[in-house]
Coordinates of C-alpha atoms in Angstrom, one line a residue:
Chain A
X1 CA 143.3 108.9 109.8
X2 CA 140.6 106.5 108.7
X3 CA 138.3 104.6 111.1
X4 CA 140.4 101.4 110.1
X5 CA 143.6 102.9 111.3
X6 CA 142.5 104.0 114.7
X7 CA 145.4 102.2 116.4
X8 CA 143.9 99.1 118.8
X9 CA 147.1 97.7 119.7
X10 CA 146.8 96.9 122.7
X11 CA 145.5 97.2 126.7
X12 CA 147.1 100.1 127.0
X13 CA 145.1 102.4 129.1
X14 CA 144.4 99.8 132.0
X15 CA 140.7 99.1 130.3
X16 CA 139.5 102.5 129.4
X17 CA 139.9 104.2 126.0
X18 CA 140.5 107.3 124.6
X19 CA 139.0 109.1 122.1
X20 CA 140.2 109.7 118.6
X21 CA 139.4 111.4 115.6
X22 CA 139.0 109.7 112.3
X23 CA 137.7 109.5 108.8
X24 CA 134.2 107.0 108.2
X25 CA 133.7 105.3 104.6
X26 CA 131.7 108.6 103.7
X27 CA 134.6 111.1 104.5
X28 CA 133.1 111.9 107.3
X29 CA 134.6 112.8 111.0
X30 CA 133.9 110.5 113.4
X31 CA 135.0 109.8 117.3
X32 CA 136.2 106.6 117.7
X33 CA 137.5 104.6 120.8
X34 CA 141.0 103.4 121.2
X35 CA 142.8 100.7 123.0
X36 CA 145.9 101.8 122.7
X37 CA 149.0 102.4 120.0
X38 CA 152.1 100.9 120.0
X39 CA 154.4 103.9 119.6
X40 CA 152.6 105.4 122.5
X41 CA 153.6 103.1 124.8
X42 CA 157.4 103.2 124.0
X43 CA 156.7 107.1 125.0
X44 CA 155.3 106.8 127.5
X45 CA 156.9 104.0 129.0
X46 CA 160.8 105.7 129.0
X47 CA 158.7 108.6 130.7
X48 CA 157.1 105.8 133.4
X49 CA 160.3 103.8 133.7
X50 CA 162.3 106.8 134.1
X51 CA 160.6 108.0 137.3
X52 CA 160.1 104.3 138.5
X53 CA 164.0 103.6 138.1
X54 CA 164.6 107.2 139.6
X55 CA 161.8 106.5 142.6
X56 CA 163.6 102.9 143.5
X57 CA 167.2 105.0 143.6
X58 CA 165.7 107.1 146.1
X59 CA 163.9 104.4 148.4
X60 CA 167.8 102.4 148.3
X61 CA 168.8 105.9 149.5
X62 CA 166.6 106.1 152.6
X63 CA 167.3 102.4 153.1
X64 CA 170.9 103.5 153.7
X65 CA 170.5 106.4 155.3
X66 CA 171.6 109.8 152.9
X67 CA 167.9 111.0 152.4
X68 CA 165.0 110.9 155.1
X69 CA 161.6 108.8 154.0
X70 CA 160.1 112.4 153.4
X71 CA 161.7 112.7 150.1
X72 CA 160.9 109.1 148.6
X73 CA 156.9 109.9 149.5
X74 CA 157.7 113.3 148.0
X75 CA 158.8 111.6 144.7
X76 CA 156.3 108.5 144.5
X77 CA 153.5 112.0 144.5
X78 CA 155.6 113.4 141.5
X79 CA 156.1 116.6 143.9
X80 CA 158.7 118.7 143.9
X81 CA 159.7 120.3 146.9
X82 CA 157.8 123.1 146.1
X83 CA 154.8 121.9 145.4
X84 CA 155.2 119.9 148.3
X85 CA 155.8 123.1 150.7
X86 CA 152.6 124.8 149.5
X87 CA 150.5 121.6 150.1
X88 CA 151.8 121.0 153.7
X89 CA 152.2 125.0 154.1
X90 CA 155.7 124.8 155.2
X91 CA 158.7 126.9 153.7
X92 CA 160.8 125.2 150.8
X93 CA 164.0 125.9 152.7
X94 CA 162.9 123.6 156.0
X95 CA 161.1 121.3 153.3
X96 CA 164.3 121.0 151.9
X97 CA 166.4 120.3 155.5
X98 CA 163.6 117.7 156.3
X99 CA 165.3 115.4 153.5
X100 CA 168.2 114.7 156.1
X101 CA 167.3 111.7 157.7
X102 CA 169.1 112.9 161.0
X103 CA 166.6 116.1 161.3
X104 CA 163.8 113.6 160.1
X105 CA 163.6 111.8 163.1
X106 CA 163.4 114.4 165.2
X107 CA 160.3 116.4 163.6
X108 CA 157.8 117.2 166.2
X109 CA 154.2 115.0 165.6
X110 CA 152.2 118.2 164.6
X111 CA 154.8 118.5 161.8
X112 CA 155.4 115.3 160.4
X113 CA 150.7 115.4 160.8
X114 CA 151.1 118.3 158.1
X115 CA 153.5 116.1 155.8
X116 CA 151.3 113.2 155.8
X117 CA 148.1 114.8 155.0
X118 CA 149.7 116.7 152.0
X119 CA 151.3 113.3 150.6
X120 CA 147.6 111.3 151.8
X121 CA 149.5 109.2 153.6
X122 CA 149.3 107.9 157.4
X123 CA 151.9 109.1 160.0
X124 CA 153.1 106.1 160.4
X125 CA 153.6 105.4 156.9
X126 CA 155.0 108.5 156.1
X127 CA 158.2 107.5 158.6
X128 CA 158.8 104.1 156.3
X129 CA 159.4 103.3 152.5
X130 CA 158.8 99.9 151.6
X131 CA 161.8 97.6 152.7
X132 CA 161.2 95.6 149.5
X133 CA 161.7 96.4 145.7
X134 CA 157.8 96.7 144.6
X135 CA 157.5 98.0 141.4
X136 CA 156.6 101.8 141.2
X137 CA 154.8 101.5 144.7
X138 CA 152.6 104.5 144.4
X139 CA 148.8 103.2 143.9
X140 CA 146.7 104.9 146.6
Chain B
X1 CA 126.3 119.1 113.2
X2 CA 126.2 116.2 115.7
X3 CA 127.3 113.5 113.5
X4 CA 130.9 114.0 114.4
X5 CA 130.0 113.8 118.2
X6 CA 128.1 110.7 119.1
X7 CA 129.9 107.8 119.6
X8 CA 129.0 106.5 122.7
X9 CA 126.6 108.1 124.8
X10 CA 126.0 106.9 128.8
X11 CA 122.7 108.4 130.0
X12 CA 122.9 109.8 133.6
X13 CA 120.0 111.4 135.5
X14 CA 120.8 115.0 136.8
X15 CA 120.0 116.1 140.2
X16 CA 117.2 118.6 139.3
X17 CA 115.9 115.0 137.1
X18 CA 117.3 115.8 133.5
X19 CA 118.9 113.2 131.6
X20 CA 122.3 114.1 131.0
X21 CA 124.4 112.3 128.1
X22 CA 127.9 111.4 128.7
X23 CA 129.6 112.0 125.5
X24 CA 133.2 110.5 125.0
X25 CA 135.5 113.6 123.5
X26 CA 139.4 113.8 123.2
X27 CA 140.4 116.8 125.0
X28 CA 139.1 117.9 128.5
X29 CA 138.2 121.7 128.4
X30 CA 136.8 121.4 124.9
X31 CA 134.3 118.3 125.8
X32 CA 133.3 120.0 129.2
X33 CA 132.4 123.1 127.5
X34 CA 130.2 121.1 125.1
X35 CA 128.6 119.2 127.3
X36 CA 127.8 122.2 129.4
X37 CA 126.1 123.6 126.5
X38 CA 124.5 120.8 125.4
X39 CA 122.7 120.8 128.6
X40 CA 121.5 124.3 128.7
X41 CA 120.1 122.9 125.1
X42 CA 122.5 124.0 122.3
X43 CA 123.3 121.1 120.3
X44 CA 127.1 121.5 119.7
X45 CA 130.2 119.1 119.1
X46 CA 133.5 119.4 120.8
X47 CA 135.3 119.8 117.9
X48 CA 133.0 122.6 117.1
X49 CA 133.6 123.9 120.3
X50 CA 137.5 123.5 119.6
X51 CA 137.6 125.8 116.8
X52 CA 135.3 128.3 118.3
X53 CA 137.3 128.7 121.3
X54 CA 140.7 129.1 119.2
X55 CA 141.7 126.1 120.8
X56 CA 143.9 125.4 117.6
X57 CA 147.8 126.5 118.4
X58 CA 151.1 125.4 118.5
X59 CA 153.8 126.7 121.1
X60 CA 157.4 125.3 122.2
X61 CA 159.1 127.1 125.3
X62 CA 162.6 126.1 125.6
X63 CA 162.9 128.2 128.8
X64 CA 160.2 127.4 130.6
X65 CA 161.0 123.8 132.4
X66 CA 158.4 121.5 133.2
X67 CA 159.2 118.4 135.0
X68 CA 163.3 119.2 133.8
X69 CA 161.7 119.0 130.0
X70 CA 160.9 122.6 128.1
X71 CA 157.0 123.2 127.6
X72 CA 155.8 121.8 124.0
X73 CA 152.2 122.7 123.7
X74 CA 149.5 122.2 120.8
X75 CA 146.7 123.6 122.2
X76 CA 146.0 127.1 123.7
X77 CA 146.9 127.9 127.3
X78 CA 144.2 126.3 130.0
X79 CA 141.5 128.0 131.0
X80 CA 141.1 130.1 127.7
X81 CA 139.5 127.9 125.2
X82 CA 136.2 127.5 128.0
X83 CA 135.5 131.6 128.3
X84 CA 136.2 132.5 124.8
X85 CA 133.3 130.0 123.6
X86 CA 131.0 131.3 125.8
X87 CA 132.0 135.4 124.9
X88 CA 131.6 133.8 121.4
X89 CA 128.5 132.0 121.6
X90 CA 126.4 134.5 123.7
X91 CA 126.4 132.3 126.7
X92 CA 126.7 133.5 130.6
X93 CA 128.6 131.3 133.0
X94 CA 129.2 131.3 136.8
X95 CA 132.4 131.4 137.3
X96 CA 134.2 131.1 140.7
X97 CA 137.5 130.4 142.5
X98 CA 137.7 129.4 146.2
X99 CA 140.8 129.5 148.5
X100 CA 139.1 127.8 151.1
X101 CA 138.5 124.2 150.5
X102 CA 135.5 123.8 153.0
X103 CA 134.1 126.6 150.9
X104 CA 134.6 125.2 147.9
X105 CA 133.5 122.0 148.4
X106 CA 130.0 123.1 150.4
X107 CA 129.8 125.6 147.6
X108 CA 129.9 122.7 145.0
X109 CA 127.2 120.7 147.3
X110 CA 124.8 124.1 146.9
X111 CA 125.5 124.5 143.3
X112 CA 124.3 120.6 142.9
X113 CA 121.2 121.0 144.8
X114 CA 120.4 124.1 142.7
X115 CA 120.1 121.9 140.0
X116 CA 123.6 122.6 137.9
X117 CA 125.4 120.0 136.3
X118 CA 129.2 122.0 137.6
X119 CA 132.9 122.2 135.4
X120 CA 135.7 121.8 137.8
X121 CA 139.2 122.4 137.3
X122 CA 141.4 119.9 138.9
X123 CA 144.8 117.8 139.4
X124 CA 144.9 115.3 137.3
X125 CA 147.2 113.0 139.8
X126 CA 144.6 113.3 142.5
X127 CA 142.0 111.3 140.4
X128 CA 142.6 108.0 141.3
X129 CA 140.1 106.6 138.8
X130 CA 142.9 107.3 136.1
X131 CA 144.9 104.6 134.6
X132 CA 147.7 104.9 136.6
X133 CA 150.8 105.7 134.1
X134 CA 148.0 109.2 133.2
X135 CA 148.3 110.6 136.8
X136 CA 151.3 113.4 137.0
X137 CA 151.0 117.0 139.2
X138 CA 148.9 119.0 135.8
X139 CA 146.6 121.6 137.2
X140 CA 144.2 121.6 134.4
X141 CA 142.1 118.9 133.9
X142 CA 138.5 119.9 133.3
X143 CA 135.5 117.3 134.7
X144 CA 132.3 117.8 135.3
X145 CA 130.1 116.8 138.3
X146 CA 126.5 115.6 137.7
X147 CA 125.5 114.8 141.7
X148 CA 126.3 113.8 145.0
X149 CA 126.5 110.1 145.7
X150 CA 127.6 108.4 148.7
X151 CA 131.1 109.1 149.7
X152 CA 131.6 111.0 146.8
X153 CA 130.5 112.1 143.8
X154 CA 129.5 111.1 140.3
X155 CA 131.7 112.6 137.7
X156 CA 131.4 113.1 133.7
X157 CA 134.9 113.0 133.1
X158 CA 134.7 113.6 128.8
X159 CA 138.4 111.9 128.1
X160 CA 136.7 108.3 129.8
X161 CA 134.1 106.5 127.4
X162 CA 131.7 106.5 130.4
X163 CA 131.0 108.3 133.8
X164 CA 132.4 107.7 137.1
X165 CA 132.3 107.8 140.7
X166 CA 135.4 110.0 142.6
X167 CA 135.3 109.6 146.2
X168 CA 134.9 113.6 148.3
X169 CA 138.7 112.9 149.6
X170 CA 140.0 112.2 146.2
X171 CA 138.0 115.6 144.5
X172 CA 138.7 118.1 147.6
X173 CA 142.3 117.3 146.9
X174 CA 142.2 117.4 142.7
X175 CA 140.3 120.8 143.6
X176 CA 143.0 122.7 145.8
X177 CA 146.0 121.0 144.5
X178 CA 148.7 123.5 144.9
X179 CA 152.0 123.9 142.1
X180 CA 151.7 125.4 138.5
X181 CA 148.3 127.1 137.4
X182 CA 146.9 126.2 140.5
X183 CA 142.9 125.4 140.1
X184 CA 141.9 127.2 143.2
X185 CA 139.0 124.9 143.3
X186 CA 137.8 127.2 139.4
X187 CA 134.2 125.7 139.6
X188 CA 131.8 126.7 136.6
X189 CA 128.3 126.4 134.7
X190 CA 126.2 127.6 132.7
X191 CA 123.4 130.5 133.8
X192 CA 122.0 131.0 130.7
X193 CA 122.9 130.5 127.1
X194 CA 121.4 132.1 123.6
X195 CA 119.2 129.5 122.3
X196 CA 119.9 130.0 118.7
X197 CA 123.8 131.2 119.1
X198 CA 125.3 132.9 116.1
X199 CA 127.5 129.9 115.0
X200 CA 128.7 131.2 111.8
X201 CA 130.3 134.3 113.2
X202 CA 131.2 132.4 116.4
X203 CA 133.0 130.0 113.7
X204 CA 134.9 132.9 112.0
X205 CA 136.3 134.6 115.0
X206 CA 137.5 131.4 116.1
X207 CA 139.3 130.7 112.4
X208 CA 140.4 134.6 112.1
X209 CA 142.1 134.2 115.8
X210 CA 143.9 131.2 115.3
X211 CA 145.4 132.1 112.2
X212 CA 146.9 134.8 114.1
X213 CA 148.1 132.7 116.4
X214 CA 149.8 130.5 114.4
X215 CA 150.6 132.8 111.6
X216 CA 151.3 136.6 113.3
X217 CA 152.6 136.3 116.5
X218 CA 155.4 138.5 117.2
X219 CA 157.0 135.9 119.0
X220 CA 159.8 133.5 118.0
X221 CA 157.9 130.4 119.6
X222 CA 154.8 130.4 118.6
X223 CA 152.9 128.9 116.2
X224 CA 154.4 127.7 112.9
X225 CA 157.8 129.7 114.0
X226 CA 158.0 127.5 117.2
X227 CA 157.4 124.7 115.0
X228 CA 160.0 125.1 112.7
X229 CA 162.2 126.0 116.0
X230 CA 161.4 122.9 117.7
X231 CA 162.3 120.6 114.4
X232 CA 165.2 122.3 113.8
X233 CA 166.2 121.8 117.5
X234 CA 165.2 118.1 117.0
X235 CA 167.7 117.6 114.4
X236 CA 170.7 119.5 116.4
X237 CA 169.8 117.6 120.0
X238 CA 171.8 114.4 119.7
X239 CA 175.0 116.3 118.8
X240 CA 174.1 119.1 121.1
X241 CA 172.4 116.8 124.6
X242 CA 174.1 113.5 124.0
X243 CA 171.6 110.8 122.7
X244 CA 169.5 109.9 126.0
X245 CA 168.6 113.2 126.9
X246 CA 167.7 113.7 123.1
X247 CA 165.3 111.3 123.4
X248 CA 164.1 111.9 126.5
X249 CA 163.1 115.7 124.8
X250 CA 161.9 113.7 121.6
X251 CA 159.7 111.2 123.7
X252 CA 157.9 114.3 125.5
X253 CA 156.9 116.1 122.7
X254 CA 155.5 112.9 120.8
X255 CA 153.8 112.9 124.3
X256 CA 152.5 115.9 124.4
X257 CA 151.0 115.2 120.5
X258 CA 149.7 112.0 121.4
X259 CA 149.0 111.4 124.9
X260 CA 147.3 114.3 126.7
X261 CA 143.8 113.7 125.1
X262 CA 144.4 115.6 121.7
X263 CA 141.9 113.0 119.6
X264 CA 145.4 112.1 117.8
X265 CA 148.1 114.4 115.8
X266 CA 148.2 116.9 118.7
X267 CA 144.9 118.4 118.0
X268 CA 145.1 118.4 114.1
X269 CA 142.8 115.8 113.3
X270 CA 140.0 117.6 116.0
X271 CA 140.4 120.9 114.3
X272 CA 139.9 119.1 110.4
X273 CA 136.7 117.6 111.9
X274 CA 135.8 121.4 113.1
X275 CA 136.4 122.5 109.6
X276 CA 134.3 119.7 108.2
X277 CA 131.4 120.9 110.2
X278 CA 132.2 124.7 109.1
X279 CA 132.2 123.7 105.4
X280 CA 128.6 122.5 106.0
X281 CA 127.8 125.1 107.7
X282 CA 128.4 127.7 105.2
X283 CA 127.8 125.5 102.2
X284 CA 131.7 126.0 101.8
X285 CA 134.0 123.7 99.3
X286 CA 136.8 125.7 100.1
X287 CA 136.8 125.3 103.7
X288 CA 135.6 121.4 102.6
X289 CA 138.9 121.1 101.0
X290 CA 141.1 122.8 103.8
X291 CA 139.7 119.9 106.1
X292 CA 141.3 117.3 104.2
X293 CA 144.4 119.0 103.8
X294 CA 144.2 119.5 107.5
X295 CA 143.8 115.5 107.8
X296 CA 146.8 114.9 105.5
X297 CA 149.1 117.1 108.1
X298 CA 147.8 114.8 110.4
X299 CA 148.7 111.9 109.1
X300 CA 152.6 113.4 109.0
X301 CA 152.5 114.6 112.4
X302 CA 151.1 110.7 113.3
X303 CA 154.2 109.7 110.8
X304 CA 156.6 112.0 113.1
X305 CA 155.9 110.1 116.4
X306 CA 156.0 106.7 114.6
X307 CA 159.3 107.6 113.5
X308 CA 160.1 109.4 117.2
X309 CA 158.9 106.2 118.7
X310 CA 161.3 104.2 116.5
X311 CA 164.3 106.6 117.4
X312 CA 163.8 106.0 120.9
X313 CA 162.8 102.3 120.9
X314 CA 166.0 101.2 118.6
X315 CA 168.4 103.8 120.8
X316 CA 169.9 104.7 117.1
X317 CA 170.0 101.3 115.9
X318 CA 167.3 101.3 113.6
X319 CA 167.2 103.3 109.8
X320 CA 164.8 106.3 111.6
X321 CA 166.8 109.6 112.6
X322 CA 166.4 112.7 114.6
X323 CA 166.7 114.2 111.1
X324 CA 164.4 112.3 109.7
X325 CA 161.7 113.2 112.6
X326 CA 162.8 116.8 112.0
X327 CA 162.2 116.7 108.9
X328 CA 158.9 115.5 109.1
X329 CA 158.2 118.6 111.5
X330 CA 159.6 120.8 108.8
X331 CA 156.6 119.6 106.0
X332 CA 153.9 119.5 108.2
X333 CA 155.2 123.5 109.7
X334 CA 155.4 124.6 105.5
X335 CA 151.9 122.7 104.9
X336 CA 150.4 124.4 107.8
X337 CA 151.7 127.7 107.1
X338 CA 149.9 127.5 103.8
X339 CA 147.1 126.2 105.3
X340 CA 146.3 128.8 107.7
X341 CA 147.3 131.7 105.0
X342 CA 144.6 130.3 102.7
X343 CA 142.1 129.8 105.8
X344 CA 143.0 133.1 106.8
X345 CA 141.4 134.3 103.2
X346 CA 138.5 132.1 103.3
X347 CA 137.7 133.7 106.4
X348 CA 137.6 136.9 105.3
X349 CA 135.7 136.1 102.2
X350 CA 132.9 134.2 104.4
X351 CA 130.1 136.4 105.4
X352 CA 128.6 135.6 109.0

């Protein structure tokens, strides 16, 4: 790759760039900054849309009542609900039961405390997901 | 050596009142360990550092699942490329993991007001400075932390183009994320290094163990076996997954080649710019020449995920194939075998 084909596509990482090897005019290895390729985006972008599409499934879920709020805030962290069971320090079988919306609601406060420091959320919005269709909903 | 390095630099002031130079580099673990070094005084580039450590590898784990996808990996596992340099290089580093995260964190404060400039190994989701469409649950991101600011703490992160503030709330977590290869809160720097380290026998024992790797190991997925695996697997997977899945498998390894700060081509075009600076080095034409083969693969890995990119963009309408993208696999894994066999006998021939 040669200085002049360091892809600068486009705006892809939100303003930053990342670094990338290439040849100067004297043969010579250089780091140069990037903006952003094309073909990285459509990459990356089935991997984003995937979990985005997969993420507002859940949240239509919870709005009807088959999964409790626990798993969308699981999801929108990219958890799993093992990861999330050794962050909260609860055991993956009664991380797993906490998905039914009916046991949900009736998790004592010191629990549902745990949950919502290991998803860095509040209590109160670890009981909701949003009611509307926002995007990917997962910025801090 | 330097000239391959500097392209932006960001001066910082340390806490004990050395300038530090943020230097832009592709990969995490490599540019952390440079900088590290470059502090204690060693001038040293990260792609040096990259071929030093054996960072150089290529690996595809059909069995091992990550996020529902098997592993594809070009670099060497996390957390080996970092003490390898310093075994290599004569240097001695603190090293430390903490369970507790109050520990940890006053244990960072201390090492700060010591005077270190302190590696961390963290979750990469947790950093909210990301871009956003960067941050997934990976337990090995490297960073390094120059001082305590307020709220937080400013942070030489080598894959940005300049340093940053991360608040304490947004570090503790990154430190003692729990999941895969957890970090533990793995904090590290440098105690003392070998002024004048032996790089030229550094630089062969890096060469001599990643042509192992890639060559020798008696392992079905490694190296160039795993390579020629994977593209053979690439030209089976619409017939054997159905075409979305395919190209959900296609799409993560062009990711794992492009997008995880490899400096472009999955590591390849770091590793020519390491054998750039080996050729000088030695005064070497023939490791001069085995760069630019080196850039020439590449340019066909490059060509791979252009065509992958097309595959999955077009959803089969378009001219480019799974075979075609297999294909491409195949040359580059019979131009690197060659490659590392002839490496493998400059090595030898080069005294230290």
């Amino acid at each position: 790759m040669k200085i002049t084909e360091v892809p600068q596509d486009i705006t892809f990482y939100e303003g930053e760039r990342r670094a990338c090897y290439a040849l100067n005019d004297e043969g010579k290895y250089v780091i140069v900054p990037s903006t952003g390729w094309e073909y990285e985006e459509v990459v990356n972008g089935l991997a984003v849309n995937e979990l985005a599409a997969h993420l507002e499934e859940t949240r239509k879920e919870v709005l009807v009542g088959i999964r409790s709020p626990l798993f969308y805030h699981m999801e929108s962290r990219q958890m799993n609900p093992r990861i999330l069971a050794k962050t909260a320090g609860i055991a993956v079988f009664r991380v797993k039961r906490h998905f039914r919306p009916e046991i949900f609601a009736r998790l004592k406060p010191s629990l549902l405390a745990r949950y919502a420091k290991a998803l860095a959320l509040s209590v109160e919005g670890l009981k909701i997901v949003p009611g509307k269709r926002d995007g990917r909903g997962n910025s801090k | 050596m330097g000239e391959a390095t500097v392209s932006k630099m960001n001066s910082e002031i340390t806490v004990s009142g050395r300038a530090f130079i943020h230097q832009h580099a592709a990969h995490c673990e490599s540019g952390v360990t440079a900088a590290l070094f470059r502090d204690k005084g060693v001038e040293i580039s990260e792609a040096m550092v990259f071929g030093i450590g054996s960072g150089m590898f290529f690996g595809h784990l059909p069995f091992i699942k990550w996020v529902g996808m098997p592993i594809t990996t070009f670099r060497s596992r996390p957390r080996t490329l970092f003490p390898k340099v310093a075994k290599r290089l004569g240097g001695k580093f603190f090293t430390k993991e903490y369970r507790n995260a109050q520990k940890g964190m006053v244990a960072l404060r201390n090492a700060l007001s010591d005077g270190h400039i302190v590696g961390l190994t963290t979750n990469i989701y947790w950093l909210s400075y990301f871009p956003n469409r960067f941050r997934f649950q990976f337990n090995g991101h490297n960073i390094i932390v120059l001082r305590e600011i307020k709220n937080g703490f400013r942070v030489s992160d080598p894959i940005l183009d300049h340093p940053v503030d991360c608040s304490t709330e947004d570090l503790e977590r990154a430190r003692f994320a729990r999941g895969p290869l957890e970090p533990k809160g793995f904090m590290y720097w440098a105690e003392t290094v070998v002024e004048n380290p032996d790089f030229r026998s550094a630089c062969l024992t890096g060469i001599k163990e990643s042509c192992y790797m890639m060559l020798r190991v008696p392992f079905p997925f490694i190296g160039i076996k795993g390579m020629r695996y994977l593209a053979k697997n690439i030209i089976k997977s619409p017939d054997k997954l159905g075409f979305p899945e395919a190209c959900r498998r296609l799409a993560n390894v062009v990711r794992m080649q492009e997008e995880v700060g490899t400096g472009g081509a999955g590591f390849r075009f770091m590793y020519a710019a390491f054998l750039q600076e080996a050729a000088e080095l030695f005064g070497s034409d023939e490791l001069a020449e085995l760069s630019q083969e080196m850039t020439a693969i590449g340019d066909i890995w490059r060509e791979f995920a252009v065509v992958s990119a097309r595959v999955v963009k077009q959803r089969g309408q378009s001219e480019e194939t799974f075979a075609k993208a297999g294909g491409l696999m195949l040359i580059s894994a019979g131009r690197e075998e060659q490659l590392f066999k002839d490496l493998d006998k400059v090595a030898r021939k080069l005294k230290a």
